[in-house]
Amino acid sequence: MTAYVIRRLLLLPITLFGVTLFVFGVYSFLEPGMKAALYVRDIPKTADALDRIIQKYGLADPFHVQYWRWLNQVFRGNLGWSKTAQRPVLDAILYYFPATVELVLWAAIPVLFIGIWLGILSAVHHNKPIDHASRVFALIGWSFPSYVYGLLLLMVFYAMLHWLPPGRVSDWVIKEINAGTFREVTRIYTIDAIINGRPDVLADVFKHMVLPVITLAYIQWALLLRVTRSSMLETLRQEYVMTARSKGLAERIVVYKHAARNAMIPVATMGGMLLIGLMNGAVITETVFNYRGMGWWAANAATQLDIISVLGFTLFNAVILSLGILFIDILYAVIDPRIRLE
Amino acid sequence: MWRKVLVGAVIGLLGILGWAQIPNPDTMIVATIGDLETLDPAWAYDTASGTAIFNIYETLIFYDGEYVDKFVPMLATSWEISDDGLVYTFTIRKGVKFHAGGDLTPSDVVYSLQRALIQDRAGGPIWMLLDPIFAVHSIEELAEKLGSDEAVYEALQKAIRAEGDKVIITLDHAYGPFIQILAGTWASIVDKEWVIEQGGWDGTANWRPWHDPAAEASELFNKANGTGPFKLETWVPGEYISLVRNENYWREPAKLARAVIKVVPEWGTRLAMFQAGDADIIAVPRQYVAQMDELVAQGKARMMGPFPSSTCQSGFFNFYVTEGSPFMPLLGGEPKPDLLSDIHLRRAINYALDIDTYIKEAWLGEAWQLPGVIPQGRLGYDPTQPVYSFDMEKAEQELRQAWGGQLWRQGFRLTITYNQGNLARKFVAEMIERALESFNAKRQAEGFRGMFVIEVQDLPWPTYLKYMDAGQLAVFFIGWLEDYAHPDNWVKPYMHSTGAFAMNQNFDTVKNVEFAPVYATWLPAKTYDNLQALFDELIALASRETDFAKAEKLYLELNRLAHEYAINVGHIQLLARHYEQLWVRGWFYNPAYPGEYFYVLSKG
Amino acid sequence: MKLVKQLLRNPLSLFGIVLLLFFGLVAIFAPWLAPPPNPFEPYRIAQFGYSPTPKPPTGPNPLSEVWKIVTRHSDFSKTHPFGTTEGQYDVYYGIVWGTRTAFLAGICITGITALIGIIWGSLAAYFGGWMDMAFMRITDIFQAFPFLIAAMTIAAVLQPRIGRSITTAAIALIVFGWMGYSRLIRGDILSIKERDYVQAARAAGAGHLRIVVRHILPNAIYPTLVVASMDIGSYVISFAALSFLGLGAEVGYADWGQMLSFARNWIPRLHQYWWIILYPGLALILFVLAWNLVGDALRDILDPRLRGRIAV
C-alpha cells in the first residue's frame, strides 16, 4: 500500500513535466510571426512592429531556449498575460476559479446523492417501472448534449417565463459589491451571502444557479446512476446479502447497510471520471449561461485566439486533475486494501 | 381651457413618473463589448482604453464639440504656430490640479510628452508623435541615428521644452495634422512627480528601462491621476471600470456623479440590461440593429445617426506578391507575382464589384462608396470625384486589355483573403469571385481554355497579419479606423511607402509614372521613377503645406490618383448608429472620440 | 447474424436502428432532399439574403412542407420549412447536409481514434518492459488533461495554422481520444500474450507483426471495438460542442453544432425564434440517442463485463 502511494507520488512529477512539455509544444506549433500577432490588437502601423515584438519576447529562439524560459516563469507562477481578462493568466484563473468551484460543488451534491440513490432504487426494484424510468432518464441524459439542454432550459425559463435568468448574479448584487455594501470574502457567493447575512442575495444567487446546476449535473447523474445500478445489482446477488436476508434482517437494512456499502466501491472509482466530466461540463455550461467562471473565460479566450490564456487554463486544469485523481486513487487504496491497483 | 389643464396635468404626471422611473439618476452605465488594455495614455491604442483615458486625462487642446478640425483650449489656454509650421508654442493653464492634488505645471507637460516618446512600445501609438518631431518611426531608430541614448535625451530636451508658463515644441518638418495628434489620448498630460513616485521614468538620460514595457509592466497600467472631469474609482479587468466625478475640476464639475463602463461580450445580455434599464447606452453590432429599432419604434429607446464614422472597409491590391507566398497569383498557369500591377486588371475588378448590392446586403445600406481614399468629413473629400460603378461590360473590356490580352486568353488565378469570422468581407470577396468567374463561359465559347479562377480564403487573424506583414497576400480585405481626424491619416496608410497597408502593396512595381497635376496646378508636370515615389512626394507636400487651400488641392490630387490607379477595390465608409435610453441627455457624435465623453452627458 | 437478430428483438435498439437508417437515408439522399445552390460546395448552407434576424418557417406544418419538397423533388429555395437562422442560413438545408457531417464526424473520429489507441496499446503490451513503461507514461500525460478542455486548446492553437474547419475539430478530438482504447487493449493483450497458442506461434518463428495481427488482436480486440462503437454518440456530441464554442466548423458550414451556436446570440428571445434551436437540437439529440441505443444493446449482448462503463 505504502509502496503504491510512493510510486504514484513519484510518477506525478513525470506526468506534470510531460504536461508542460506538451502544452508548450502545442504553442510552439505557431510561427514566430503568428505569436507576435497575438500581442497586437490592431493592424501594425509601422513596418517593424511585429519584428520588434518577435525580438523583444525572443519568439524566434530555438525550442529548448523558449521552453526553458517559459518553464522558469511557470515555476514562478507566471503563466503569461491574458489579453481577454487584462490580467496575468494565473490571476485570471484564480479570479474566476471560485465561481466555477461554486457551480461544480452545487452540481456535485445532487449528482452524488440523487444519482446514487436512484441507482440503488432502480437496482432494488429491478425491472420494475421505477427501474425503467430511471434507465430512460439516464439514457436521455447521456444522449442530450448539455448545450442543447441548457439552451432549451433558457428558452423556457428565461425567454418565455422570465423566471431564471442567465449570468451569475443580478446587476443589483454587482452594484452592491461595487459599492462595498456586500463584502466578497470567498467569492463563492452562496457562502458570501451567508457571511454577509443577506438572504436576498442568497435567493438571487440560487435563482441564477438552478439552471446551470441542472445542466451540469444531468449527464453526471446519468453516469453515476448506471454505475450504481449495475454494481448494486451484482452485490445483491452475492452470498452474504442472501445470508443477511435469510437471517431475517429487514430489507432496508440489508440494502442500505450491507449491500450498498460494498456496491459503493466500484462507484468510488468513478470519482476521477466525475471530476473530468464536471470540468469539461463547466466550460460548456458556463458558456451557455454566460456564467462568469473559468470555463466561460477560457472558451471566450479560445474563440478570440487568446492562446496564452487557453494554454494557462489547460495547464491549470491538468494539474488540478492530476492531483485530484491521485487523491482519489490513494483514498481508494486506503479504503479498500483488497484491491491492488495497477 | 380645461382640456389644456388636463393635458398639462397628464404631461406633468408623465414627467414625474418618467423622472421617477430613471434608474440611478446620476450614474451613467455603458455596456460595451471589449475591455480596455491599459490606463497608461502612452501605451493605449484601442478605443476602449481611449474612452476611459480621455475622461480621466486631458490634452493641451481638444476637439470643439462635434468638429474634428476646430479646437478649444484645454490645458493650454492658447497656442501659436510659427509661420513655417515648425514651432508650436502653448501657454499652459494655471490653477489646474491633478486628481491626487498636484498642480499642473509646464514641466508636467514636457515630461508627459517626453515620457510618451521614450516609452514608444512596439505596436503602440507613439509613431504619430515621433514622425513629425524626429522624422523616425521608433525611438530605437532615433537612438541608432544619433548614436547614443544620451543624444536621444538631448534631442528630446531640445524638441520639447518649457519656458516660463509656455511649452515649446519644435518639429523636424512642418506637419499639418500635428494639432490633431496632440488632441489624442497618447498626448495626455500626466503629473511628473506622481508618475516618478509610481516608479516611472525619472526624466533623466537613462530612459531605456522604461522603454517598450509590456502592458502590465507600465507604472500607469492600472492607476490614473489626470486633470479630467472624472477620477478613476475601480477597474476590475474583464468586468467593469467605474469613474467618479472630479469635484475640483477646473471647469464646472460634471453633471454625472459616476460613470461605469461594463464589459458585456454577449449581445443578448446587453440587450436585456438595456431593457431592464440597467444600462443607459449599449454597443449594438450592426446585425442586431433590427432588435433595437423595434424598441425605438415602441418609444423605449432613442436612435441617433447614422453618422459618417471614421472607419472604412476596403480591399487592397498587392502589386508584387513576395516569393514563397501560398497565395501567389498565376497567369496562364505560371506564377506571376506582379499580376496586379496591371492597371486594367485592377480596374476590371473594380468594375466587376456590384458595390451597391454589397453595401445593401452586407452593411444593411449603412455605408457609402468613396472616391479615392479620403472619407467624408475630411479635407480633400469631394463627392463629385468619379468612382467605379458596377459595369460588367467595362470590366470585360478591361480584362481583354490586361497583360496585352494574355490574361483573357490564358486565364489567371488570384486569391482574395479576409480575416476569419468577418462575414461582410467574406461576402464582398465572394461577390468578386462570382462576377469574375462568370466570364469563363464567354471565354470558353471563344475557345480559350485556361480559366479565371478566383479563390476566396479566410485566415485566422494572427495568420492574416503575418502574411500581410510579409507582403504575401494578393488581394486582402481589411478595415481602417482613423487615428487622428486628418486626411493625412488616410493617404498615409493607403498610399505611403511606410503606411500600414501601402507598405505591403509594392506600388513601386509600376515604373515611369507620368504626373500632370489637375488640382495642384502649381506643381510641375514630371515623370516619376515609380508610382510609390509620386505618392510619397505628394503626401509629404500635403502634410507640410501650411496653406489650407493648397493642402486641400494636394489631397484632391492624391484622391484622384488613388482612383486613377485603382489601388483599392470596394473602398467604403461605414456609418455609425448610437442607441441610448430616452433619459440620456447631451450626447453628440464626434468621430474623433474613442467613446462616450461623460462630461457632456447627463440623465433626466 | 445472431447478433443482428438480438439487436432487432430489443425494442430500444430496434428504435435506434430505425433512427440510424433514417439518418443514413437522409445523408445519402441529401443532394435530392436539399439540392445545393453551388454543387461544388454542398456543405455551405444555402443562404437566402444576409439579414441577421432569423425568419420563421414558412408553411403551416414543417413536415408537410418536407413532404412536398420530397415529392416535388427539388426547389425548396422558395420555402424554408424549418425557417432560417441568423444570416439567413436555411435551417432545413443545414440539417439535411449536417447529417453527413455528423456521420463523418462520428464514424471517422471514432475509427481513427480507436485505430491509434489499438496500435499504441498493442505495441506497449506486446513488447512490454521499458517500452510498455514509456508508452504508458505518455498515455498518462495525455490523460492528465480533461478531454474537452484539451481538445478546445488544440483547436484554438490549430486555428491560426490550418484555419477554423471540421478538420481542426477532428484532429483536436483524436489527439485526446485514444488513451482509453490503448489502455483497454493493453490489458486484454497482456492477459492473452502468454497463452499457449501465442507461445506456439512464437516458437514456430512467426514475426512480431504476424503474431500480433493473426494471433493476438483477433482474440483481444472485441471489447475495444464494442467500447468504440458505444463512443460514437459522445464523439458526435463533443464534435458539435467544439463547433458550438466557435472552434469547430466555420460559420455557414452544414454542422449542427455550428447552427446551434447562432442561438447564443438570441437567448432573450429564444421562444420567439424557437426554430433556430429546436430543429438542430432535435436532430443532434436523436442522432446521438440512436447511436447510444444501439451501442448500449451491443454491449449488453457482446460483453456483459463492460456493463456500466460510459464514455466521457
PDB file of N, CA and C in Angstrom, chain B residues 42-83:
ATOM      1  N   ALA B  42       0.198  56.627 -22.747  1.00  0.00           N
ATOM      2  CA  ALA B  42       1.217  56.469 -23.779  1.00  0.00           C
ATOM      3  C   ALA B  42       1.164  55.061 -24.384  1.00  0.00           C
ATOM      4  N   TRP B  43       0.618  54.128 -23.656  1.00  0.00           N
ATOM      5  CA  TRP B  43       0.585  52.732 -24.116  1.00  0.00           C
ATOM      6  C   TRP B  43      -0.686  52.453 -24.908  1.00  0.00           C
ATOM      7  N   ALA B  44      -1.791  53.066 -24.465  1.00  0.00           N
ATOM      8  CA  ALA B  44      -3.114  52.722 -25.000  1.00  0.00           C
ATOM      9  C   ALA B  44      -3.236  53.074 -26.474  1.00  0.00           C
ATOM     10  N   TYR B  45      -3.845  52.155 -27.218  1.00  0.00           N
ATOM     11  CA  TYR B  45      -4.014  52.414 -28.647  1.00  0.00           C
ATOM     12  C   TYR B  45      -5.310  51.784 -29.124  1.00  0.00           C
ATOM     13  N   ASP B  46      -6.252  51.543 -28.228  1.00  0.00           N
ATOM     14  CA  ASP B  46      -7.529  50.984 -28.640  1.00  0.00           C
ATOM     15  C   ASP B  46      -8.625  51.885 -28.096  1.00  0.00           C
ATOM     16  N   THR B  47      -9.798  51.802 -28.709  1.00  0.00           N
ATOM     17  CA  THR B  47     -10.850  52.751 -28.347  1.00  0.00           C
ATOM     18  C   THR B  47     -11.350  52.525 -26.922  1.00  0.00           C
ATOM     19  N   ALA B  48     -11.357  51.270 -26.456  1.00  0.00           N
ATOM     20  CA  ALA B  48     -11.868  51.027 -25.105  1.00  0.00           C
ATOM     21  C   ALA B  48     -10.973  51.711 -24.074  1.00  0.00           C
ATOM     22  N   SER B  49      -9.666  51.562 -24.221  1.00  0.00           N
ATOM     23  CA  SER B  49      -8.753  52.245 -23.307  1.00  0.00           C
ATOM     24  C   SER B  49      -8.890  53.750 -23.474  1.00  0.00           C
ATOM     25  N   GLY B  50      -8.960  54.181 -24.738  1.00  0.00           N
ATOM     26  CA  GLY B  50      -9.075  55.606 -25.031  1.00  0.00           C
ATOM     27  C   GLY B  50     -10.277  56.224 -24.336  1.00  0.00           C
ATOM     28  N   THR B  51     -11.380  55.498 -24.287  1.00  0.00           N
ATOM     29  CA  THR B  51     -12.593  56.033 -23.685  1.00  0.00           C
ATOM     30  C   THR B  51     -12.368  56.363 -22.213  1.00  0.00           C
ATOM     31  N   ALA B  52     -11.772  55.431 -21.489  1.00  0.00           N
ATOM     32  CA  ALA B  52     -11.505  55.703 -20.074  1.00  0.00           C
ATOM     33  C   ALA B  52     -10.514  56.840 -19.949  1.00  0.00           C
ATOM     34  N   ILE B  53      -9.454  56.788 -20.756  1.00  0.00           N
ATOM     35  CA  ILE B  53      -8.369  57.753 -20.607  1.00  0.00           C
ATOM     36  C   ILE B  53      -8.827  59.172 -20.924  1.00  0.00           C
ATOM     37  N   PHE B  54      -9.637  59.362 -21.948  1.00  0.00           N
ATOM     38  CA  PHE B  54      -9.976  60.756 -22.301  1.00  0.00           C
ATOM     39  C   PHE B  54     -11.045  61.331 -21.374  1.00  0.00           C
ATOM     40  N   ASN B  55     -11.591  60.514 -20.485  1.00  0.00           N
ATOM     41  CA  ASN B  55     -12.447  61.052 -19.434  1.00  0.00           C
ATOM     42  C   ASN B  55     -11.649  61.386 -18.169  1.00  0.00           C
ATOM     43  N   ILE B  56     -10.482  60.752 -18.029  1.00  0.00           N
ATOM     44  CA  ILE B  56      -9.677  60.946 -16.814  1.00  0.00           C
ATOM     45  C   ILE B  56      -8.580  61.988 -17.053  1.00  0.00           C
ATOM     46  N   TYR B  57      -7.917  61.828 -18.206  1.00  0.00           N
ATOM     47  CA  TYR B  57      -6.808  62.721 -18.517  1.00  0.00           C
ATOM     48  C   TYR B  57      -7.267  63.787 -19.500  1.00  0.00           C
ATOM     49  N   GLU B  58      -6.425  64.820 -19.634  1.00  0.00           N
ATOM     50  CA  GLU B  58      -6.736  65.837 -20.639  1.00  0.00           C
ATOM     51  C   GLU B  58      -5.500  66.153 -21.454  1.00  0.00           C
ATOM     52  N   THR B  59      -5.766  66.745 -22.593  1.00  0.00           N
ATOM     53  CA  THR B  59      -4.690  67.112 -23.508  1.00  0.00           C
ATOM     54  C   THR B  59      -4.586  68.635 -23.535  1.00  0.00           C
ATOM     55  N   LEU B  60      -3.579  69.141 -24.240  1.00  0.00           N
ATOM     56  CA  LEU B  60      -3.389  70.593 -24.298  1.00  0.00           C
ATOM     57  C   LEU B  60      -4.597  71.268 -24.952  1.00  0.00           C
ATOM     58  N   ILE B  61      -5.060  70.643 -25.998  1.00  0.00           N
ATOM     59  CA  ILE B  61      -6.206  71.181 -26.721  1.00  0.00           C
ATOM     60  C   ILE B  61      -7.160  70.024 -26.953  1.00  0.00           C
ATOM     61  N   PHE B  62      -8.386  70.343 -27.321  1.00  0.00           N
ATOM     62  CA  PHE B  62      -9.350  69.264 -27.522  1.00  0.00           C
ATOM     63  C   PHE B  62     -10.321  69.666 -28.628  1.00  0.00           C
ATOM     64  N   TYR B  63     -10.984  68.637 -29.171  1.00  0.00           N
ATOM     65  CA  TYR B  63     -11.938  68.903 -30.246  1.00  0.00           C
ATOM     66  C   TYR B  63     -13.082  69.773 -29.745  1.00  0.00           C
ATOM     67  N   ASP B  64     -13.506  70.691 -30.582  1.00  0.00           N
ATOM     68  CA  ASP B  64     -14.598  71.584 -30.233  1.00  0.00           C
ATOM     69  C   ASP B  64     -15.916  70.908 -30.606  1.00  0.00           C
ATOM     70  N   GLY B  65     -16.637  70.414 -29.629  1.00  0.00           N
ATOM     71  CA  GLY B  65     -17.946  69.802 -29.873  1.00  0.00           C
ATOM     72  C   GLY B  65     -17.879  68.716 -30.924  1.00  0.00           C
ATOM     73  N   GLU B  66     -18.711  68.870 -31.948  1.00  0.00           N
ATOM     74  CA  GLU B  66     -18.782  67.839 -32.971  1.00  0.00           C
ATOM     75  C   GLU B  66     -17.687  67.965 -34.023  1.00  0.00           C
ATOM     76  N   TYR B  67     -16.927  69.039 -33.970  1.00  0.00           N
ATOM     77  CA  TYR B  67     -15.958  69.281 -35.036  1.00  0.00           C
ATOM     78  C   TYR B  67     -14.697  68.464 -34.865  1.00  0.00           C
ATOM     79  N   VAL B  68     -14.124  68.073 -35.974  1.00  0.00           N
ATOM     80  CA  VAL B  68     -12.844  67.381 -35.901  1.00  0.00           C
ATOM     81  C   VAL B  68     -11.709  68.279 -36.354  1.00  0.00           C
ATOM     82  N   ASP B  69     -12.035  69.471 -36.848  1.00  0.00           N
ATOM     83  CA  ASP B  69     -10.962  70.364 -37.298  1.00  0.00           C
ATOM     84  C   ASP B  69     -10.994  71.706 -36.574  1.00  0.00           C
ATOM     85  N   LYS B  70     -11.814  71.811 -35.537  1.00  0.00           N
ATOM     86  CA  LYS B  70     -11.791  73.021 -34.707  1.00  0.00           C
ATOM     87  C   LYS B  70     -11.422  72.594 -33.302  1.00  0.00           C
ATOM     88  N   PHE B  71     -10.648  73.408 -32.625  1.00  0.00           N
ATOM     89  CA  PHE B  71     -10.144  73.006 -31.317  1.00  0.00           C
ATOM     90  C   PHE B  71     -10.418  74.051 -30.263  1.00  0.00           C
ATOM     91  N   VAL B  72     -10.578  73.585 -29.033  1.00  0.00           N
ATOM     92  CA  VAL B  72     -10.742  74.512 -27.919  1.00  0.00           C
ATOM     93  C   VAL B  72      -9.561  74.317 -26.982  1.00  0.00           C
ATOM     94  N   PRO B  73      -9.185  75.374 -26.279  1.00  0.00           N
ATOM     95  CA  PRO B  73      -8.079  75.222 -25.322  1.00  0.00           C
ATOM     96  C   PRO B  73      -8.500  74.342 -24.158  1.00  0.00           C
ATOM     97  N   MET B  74      -7.635  73.489 -23.723  1.00  0.00           N
ATOM     98  CA  MET B  74      -7.900  72.698 -22.519  1.00  0.00           C
ATOM     99  C   MET B  74      -6.815  73.024 -21.503  1.00  0.00           C
ATOM    100  N   LEU B  75      -5.764  72.235 -21.462  1.00  0.00           N
ATOM    101  CA  LEU B  75      -4.694  72.522 -20.508  1.00  0.00           C
ATOM    102  C   LEU B  75      -3.776  73.629 -21.028  1.00  0.00           C
ATOM    103  N   ALA B  76      -3.905  73.956 -22.301  1.00  0.00           N
ATOM    104  CA  ALA B  76      -3.229  75.141 -22.824  1.00  0.00           C
ATOM    105  C   ALA B  76      -4.306  76.217 -22.994  1.00  0.00           C
ATOM    106  N   THR B  77      -4.012  77.424 -22.556  1.00  0.00           N
ATOM    107  CA  THR B  77      -5.026  78.471 -22.713  1.00  0.00           C
ATOM    108  C   THR B  77      -4.987  79.054 -24.117  1.00  0.00           C
ATOM    109  N   SER B  78      -3.835  78.980 -24.748  1.00  0.00           N
ATOM    110  CA  SER B  78      -3.745  79.453 -26.131  1.00  0.00           C
ATOM    111  C   SER B  78      -2.553  78.781 -26.776  1.00  0.00           C
ATOM    112  N   TRP B  79      -2.496  78.839 -28.079  1.00  0.00           N
ATOM    113  CA  TRP B  79      -1.343  78.269 -28.768  1.00  0.00           C
ATOM    114  C   TRP B  79      -1.050  79.027 -30.039  1.00  0.00           C
ATOM    115  N   GLU B  80       0.193  78.952 -30.437  1.00  0.00           N
ATOM    116  CA  GLU B  80       0.649  79.649 -31.646  1.00  0.00           C
ATOM    117  C   GLU B  80       1.474  78.687 -32.470  1.00  0.00           C
ATOM    118  N   ILE B  81       1.336  78.820 -33.783  1.00  0.00           N
ATOM    119  CA  ILE B  81       2.160  78.012 -34.674  1.00  0.00           C
ATOM    120  C   ILE B  81       2.967  78.981 -35.526  1.00  0.00           C
ATOM    121  N   SER B  82       4.274  78.760 -35.572  1.00  0.00           N
ATOM    122  CA  SER B  82       5.105  79.684 -36.341  1.00  0.00           C
ATOM    123  C   SER B  82       4.752  79.597 -37.823  1.00  0.00           C
ATOM    124  N   ASP B  83       5.128  80.633 -38.581  1.00  0.00           N
ATOM    125  CA  ASP B  83       4.726  80.701 -39.989  1.00  0.00           C
ATOM    126  C   ASP B  83       5.248  79.528 -40.801  1.00  0.00           C
TER     127      ASP B  83
END
